[in-house]
Amino acid sequence: MYILVKTGIFEGVIITELIESLNELEYEFVVDMLDENHIYTVPYLPKYYESNGRSKL
């Protein structure tokens, strides 16, 4: 990920609101790489992910 950020391929990241509390170590890694201004948080919608998985069948 470091090379992707430093070369400008990754300019930001979208995460669900649960990541910060459930995966604190990885969240801090992303903050160190991108800065909090480039992290966009969206609500976690479990039903959306379930229907998305079924639609790939």
Short mmCIF file of N, CA, C and O in Angstrom, two decimals:
data_model
loop_
_atom_site.label_atom_id
_atom_site.label_comp_id
_atom_site.label_asym_id
_atom_site.label_seq_id
_atom_site.Cartn_x
_atom_site.Cartn_y
_atom_site.Cartn_z
N MET A 1 0.83 -1.19 0.00
CA MET A 1 0.00 0.00 0.00
C MET A 1 0.87 1.25 0.00
O MET A 1 0.51 2.25 -0.61
N TYR A 2 2.01 1.19 0.65
CA TYR A 2 2.89 2.36 0.74
C TYR A 2 3.24 2.89 -0.65
O TYR A 2 3.15 4.09 -0.90
N ILE A 3 3.62 2.01 -1.54
CA ILE A 3 4.00 2.44 -2.90
C ILE A 3 2.80 3.02 -3.63
O ILE A 3 2.92 4.02 -4.34
N LEU A 4 1.63 2.43 -3.47
CA LEU A 4 0.43 2.95 -4.12
C LEU A 4 0.09 4.36 -3.65
O LEU A 4 -0.32 5.20 -4.43
N VAL A 5 0.29 4.63 -2.38
CA VAL A 5 0.02 5.96 -1.84
C VAL A 5 1.08 6.95 -2.31
O VAL A 5 0.76 8.04 -2.78
N LYS A 6 2.33 6.58 -2.20
CA LYS A 6 3.42 7.49 -2.55
C LYS A 6 3.46 7.82 -4.04
O LYS A 6 3.90 8.89 -4.42
N THR A 7 3.01 6.91 -4.90
CA THR A 7 2.99 7.19 -6.33
C THR A 7 1.72 7.90 -6.77
O THR A 7 1.58 8.26 -7.93
N GLY A 8 0.79 8.08 -5.85
CA GLY A 8 -0.43 8.82 -6.17
C GLY A 8 -1.55 7.97 -6.73
O GLY A 8 -2.59 8.48 -7.13
N ILE A 9 -1.38 6.65 -6.77
CA ILE A 9 -2.44 5.78 -7.26
C ILE A 9 -3.60 5.76 -6.28
O ILE A 9 -4.76 5.82 -6.67
N PHE A 10 -3.31 5.69 -4.98
CA PHE A 10 -4.33 5.80 -3.94
C PHE A 10 -4.30 7.22 -3.40
O PHE A 10 -3.29 7.66 -2.86
N GLU A 11 -5.40 7.92 -3.53
CA GLU A 11 -5.47 9.26 -2.97
C GLU A 11 -6.41 9.31 -1.77
O GLU A 11 -6.44 10.28 -1.03
N GLY A 12 -7.22 8.28 -1.61
CA GLY A 12 -8.16 8.23 -0.51
C GLY A 12 -8.70 6.83 -0.37
O GLY A 12 -8.43 5.95 -1.19
N VAL A 13 -9.47 6.62 0.66
CA VAL A 13 -10.04 5.31 0.92
C VAL A 13 -11.44 5.49 1.50
O VAL A 13 -11.71 6.46 2.21
N ILE A 14 -12.33 4.57 1.17
CA ILE A 14 -13.69 4.55 1.71
C ILE A 14 -13.79 3.34 2.63
O ILE A 14 -13.48 2.22 2.21
N ILE A 15 -14.21 3.59 3.85
CA ILE A 15 -14.37 2.51 4.82
C ILE A 15 -15.75 2.59 5.46
O ILE A 15 -16.39 3.64 5.43
N THR A 16 -16.19 1.49 6.07
CA THR A 16 -17.45 1.54 6.81
C THR A 16 -17.18 2.08 8.21
O THR A 16 -16.04 2.04 8.70
N GLU A 17 -18.22 2.57 8.83
CA GLU A 17 -18.09 3.19 10.15
C GLU A 17 -17.62 2.22 11.23
O GLU A 17 -17.14 2.65 12.28
N LEU A 18 -17.70 0.93 11.00
CA LEU A 18 -17.30 -0.06 12.00
C LEU A 18 -15.80 -0.30 12.04
O LEU A 18 -15.27 -0.79 13.04
N ILE A 19 -15.10 -0.01 10.96
CA ILE A 19 -13.69 -0.35 10.87
C ILE A 19 -12.85 0.28 11.96
O ILE A 19 -11.99 -0.36 12.55
N GLU A 20 -13.09 1.53 12.25
CA GLU A 20 -12.29 2.23 13.26
C GLU A 20 -12.36 1.53 14.62
O GLU A 20 -11.35 1.36 15.29
N SER A 21 -13.53 1.08 15.00
CA SER A 21 -13.67 0.45 16.32
C SER A 21 -13.33 -1.05 16.30
O SER A 21 -12.81 -1.57 17.27
N LEU A 22 -13.58 -1.74 15.20
CA LEU A 22 -13.35 -3.18 15.15
C LEU A 22 -11.94 -3.56 14.72
O LEU A 22 -11.47 -4.66 15.01
N ASN A 23 -11.28 -2.69 14.00
CA ASN A 23 -9.97 -3.00 13.45
C ASN A 23 -9.03 -1.81 13.66
O ASN A 23 -8.50 -1.25 12.72
N GLU A 24 -8.82 -1.47 14.91
CA GLU A 24 -8.10 -0.25 15.26
C GLU A 24 -6.68 -0.22 14.69
O GLU A 24 -6.23 0.81 14.18
N LEU A 25 -5.98 -1.34 14.72
CA LEU A 25 -4.61 -1.38 14.22
C LEU A 25 -4.54 -1.08 12.72
O LEU A 25 -3.72 -0.26 12.28
N GLU A 26 -5.41 -1.69 11.95
CA GLU A 26 -5.43 -1.44 10.52
C GLU A 26 -5.92 -0.03 10.20
O GLU A 26 -5.44 0.60 9.25
N TYR A 27 -6.86 0.47 10.98
CA TYR A 27 -7.33 1.84 10.79
C TYR A 27 -6.18 2.83 11.00
O TYR A 27 -5.98 3.75 10.20
N GLU A 28 -5.39 2.63 12.05
CA GLU A 28 -4.26 3.51 12.31
C GLU A 28 -3.23 3.43 11.18
O GLU A 28 -2.62 4.43 10.82
N PHE A 29 -3.04 2.26 10.62
CA PHE A 29 -2.14 2.09 9.48
C PHE A 29 -2.60 2.95 8.30
O PHE A 29 -1.80 3.66 7.68
N VAL A 30 -3.90 2.91 8.02
CA VAL A 30 -4.45 3.69 6.91
C VAL A 30 -4.33 5.19 7.20
O VAL A 30 -3.98 5.97 6.32
N VAL A 31 -4.57 5.59 8.43
CA VAL A 31 -4.44 7.00 8.81
C VAL A 31 -2.99 7.46 8.63
O VAL A 31 -2.73 8.55 8.10
N ASP A 32 -2.04 6.61 9.02
CA ASP A 32 -0.63 6.96 8.85
C ASP A 32 -0.26 7.11 7.38
O ASP A 32 0.55 7.96 7.01
N MET A 33 -0.85 6.28 6.53
CA MET A 33 -0.54 6.32 5.10
C MET A 33 -1.20 7.50 4.38
O MET A 33 -0.58 8.14 3.55
N LEU A 34 -2.47 7.78 4.71
CA LEU A 34 -3.25 8.72 3.91
C LEU A 34 -3.64 10.02 4.61
O LEU A 34 -4.01 10.97 3.95
N ASP A 35 -3.63 10.04 5.91
CA ASP A 35 -4.11 11.19 6.67
C ASP A 35 -5.63 11.11 6.76
O ASP A 35 -6.29 10.64 5.85
N GLU A 36 -6.19 11.54 7.86
CA GLU A 36 -7.64 11.43 8.08
C GLU A 36 -8.46 12.24 7.08
O GLU A 36 -9.63 11.95 6.87
N ASN A 37 -7.88 13.23 6.46
CA ASN A 37 -8.62 14.02 5.47
C ASN A 37 -8.93 13.25 4.20
O ASN A 37 -9.74 13.69 3.40
N HIS A 38 -8.29 12.11 4.02
CA HIS A 38 -8.49 11.30 2.82
C HIS A 38 -9.20 9.97 3.11
O HIS A 38 -9.18 9.06 2.31
N ILE A 39 -9.79 9.87 4.29
CA ILE A 39 -10.53 8.68 4.68
C ILE A 39 -12.01 9.06 4.74
O ILE A 39 -12.40 9.96 5.48
N TYR A 40 -12.80 8.39 3.95
CA TYR A 40 -14.23 8.68 3.86
C TYR A 40 -15.00 7.52 4.48
O TYR A 40 -14.79 6.36 4.13
N THR A 41 -15.89 7.83 5.41
CA THR A 41 -16.63 6.81 6.15
C THR A 41 -18.07 6.76 5.67
O THR A 41 -18.72 7.79 5.50
N VAL A 42 -18.54 5.54 5.44
CA VAL A 42 -19.92 5.31 5.02
C VAL A 42 -20.58 4.36 6.02
O VAL A 42 -19.91 3.61 6.71
N PRO A 43 -21.91 4.39 6.12
CA PRO A 43 -22.60 3.48 7.03
C PRO A 43 -22.45 2.02 6.59
O PRO A 43 -22.36 1.74 5.40
N TYR A 44 -22.42 1.14 7.55
CA TYR A 44 -22.39 -0.29 7.27
C TYR A 44 -23.82 -0.77 7.07
O TYR A 44 -24.66 -0.59 7.94
N LEU A 45 -24.10 -1.35 5.94
CA LEU A 45 -25.44 -1.84 5.61
C LEU A 45 -25.37 -3.34 5.32
O LEU A 45 -25.14 -3.74 4.18
N PRO A 46 -25.53 -4.19 6.34
CA PRO A 46 -25.36 -5.63 6.14
C PRO A 46 -26.28 -6.21 5.07
O PRO A 46 -25.87 -7.09 4.32
N LYS A 47 -27.48 -5.73 4.95
CA LYS A 47 -28.40 -6.27 3.94
C LYS A 47 -27.89 -5.97 2.53
O LYS A 47 -28.07 -6.75 1.62
N TYR A 48 -27.23 -4.83 2.35
CA TYR A 48 -26.66 -4.50 1.04
C TYR A 48 -25.59 -5.53 0.65
O TYR A 48 -25.57 -6.01 -0.47
N TYR A 49 -24.72 -5.87 1.59
CA TYR A 49 -23.65 -6.81 1.28
C TYR A 49 -24.20 -8.20 1.02
O TYR A 49 -23.69 -8.93 0.17
N GLU A 50 -25.24 -8.60 1.74
CA GLU A 50 -25.87 -9.90 1.49
C GLU A 50 -26.47 -9.95 0.09
O GLU A 50 -26.29 -10.92 -0.64
N SER A 51 -27.18 -8.93 -0.31
CA SER A 51 -27.80 -8.93 -1.64
C SER A 51 -26.75 -8.81 -2.74
O SER A 51 -26.90 -9.38 -3.81
N ASN A 52 -25.68 -8.09 -2.48
CA ASN A 52 -24.60 -7.98 -3.46
C ASN A 52 -23.96 -9.35 -3.71
O ASN A 52 -23.68 -9.70 -4.85
N GLY A 53 -23.75 -10.12 -2.67
CA GLY A 53 -23.18 -11.46 -2.82
C GLY A 53 -24.08 -12.39 -3.59
O GLY A 53 -23.63 -13.20 -4.41
N ARG A 54 -25.39 -12.30 -3.37
CA ARG A 54 -26.33 -13.16 -4.09
C ARG A 54 -26.43 -12.79 -5.55
O ARG A 54 -26.65 -13.65 -6.40
N SER A 55 -26.25 -11.54 -5.89
CA SER A 55 -26.40 -11.12 -7.28
C SER A 55 -25.25 -11.61 -8.16
O SER A 55 -25.36 -11.60 -9.37
N LYS A 56 -24.17 -12.06 -7.58
CA LYS A 56 -23.03 -12.54 -8.35
C LYS A 56 -23.20 -14.00 -8.77
O LYS A 56 -22.41 -14.50 -9.53
N LEU A 57 -24.21 -14.67 -8.26
CA LEU A 57 -24.38 -16.07 -8.60
C LEU A 57 -24.76 -16.28 -9.99
O LEU A 57 -25.09 -16.01 -10.89
#
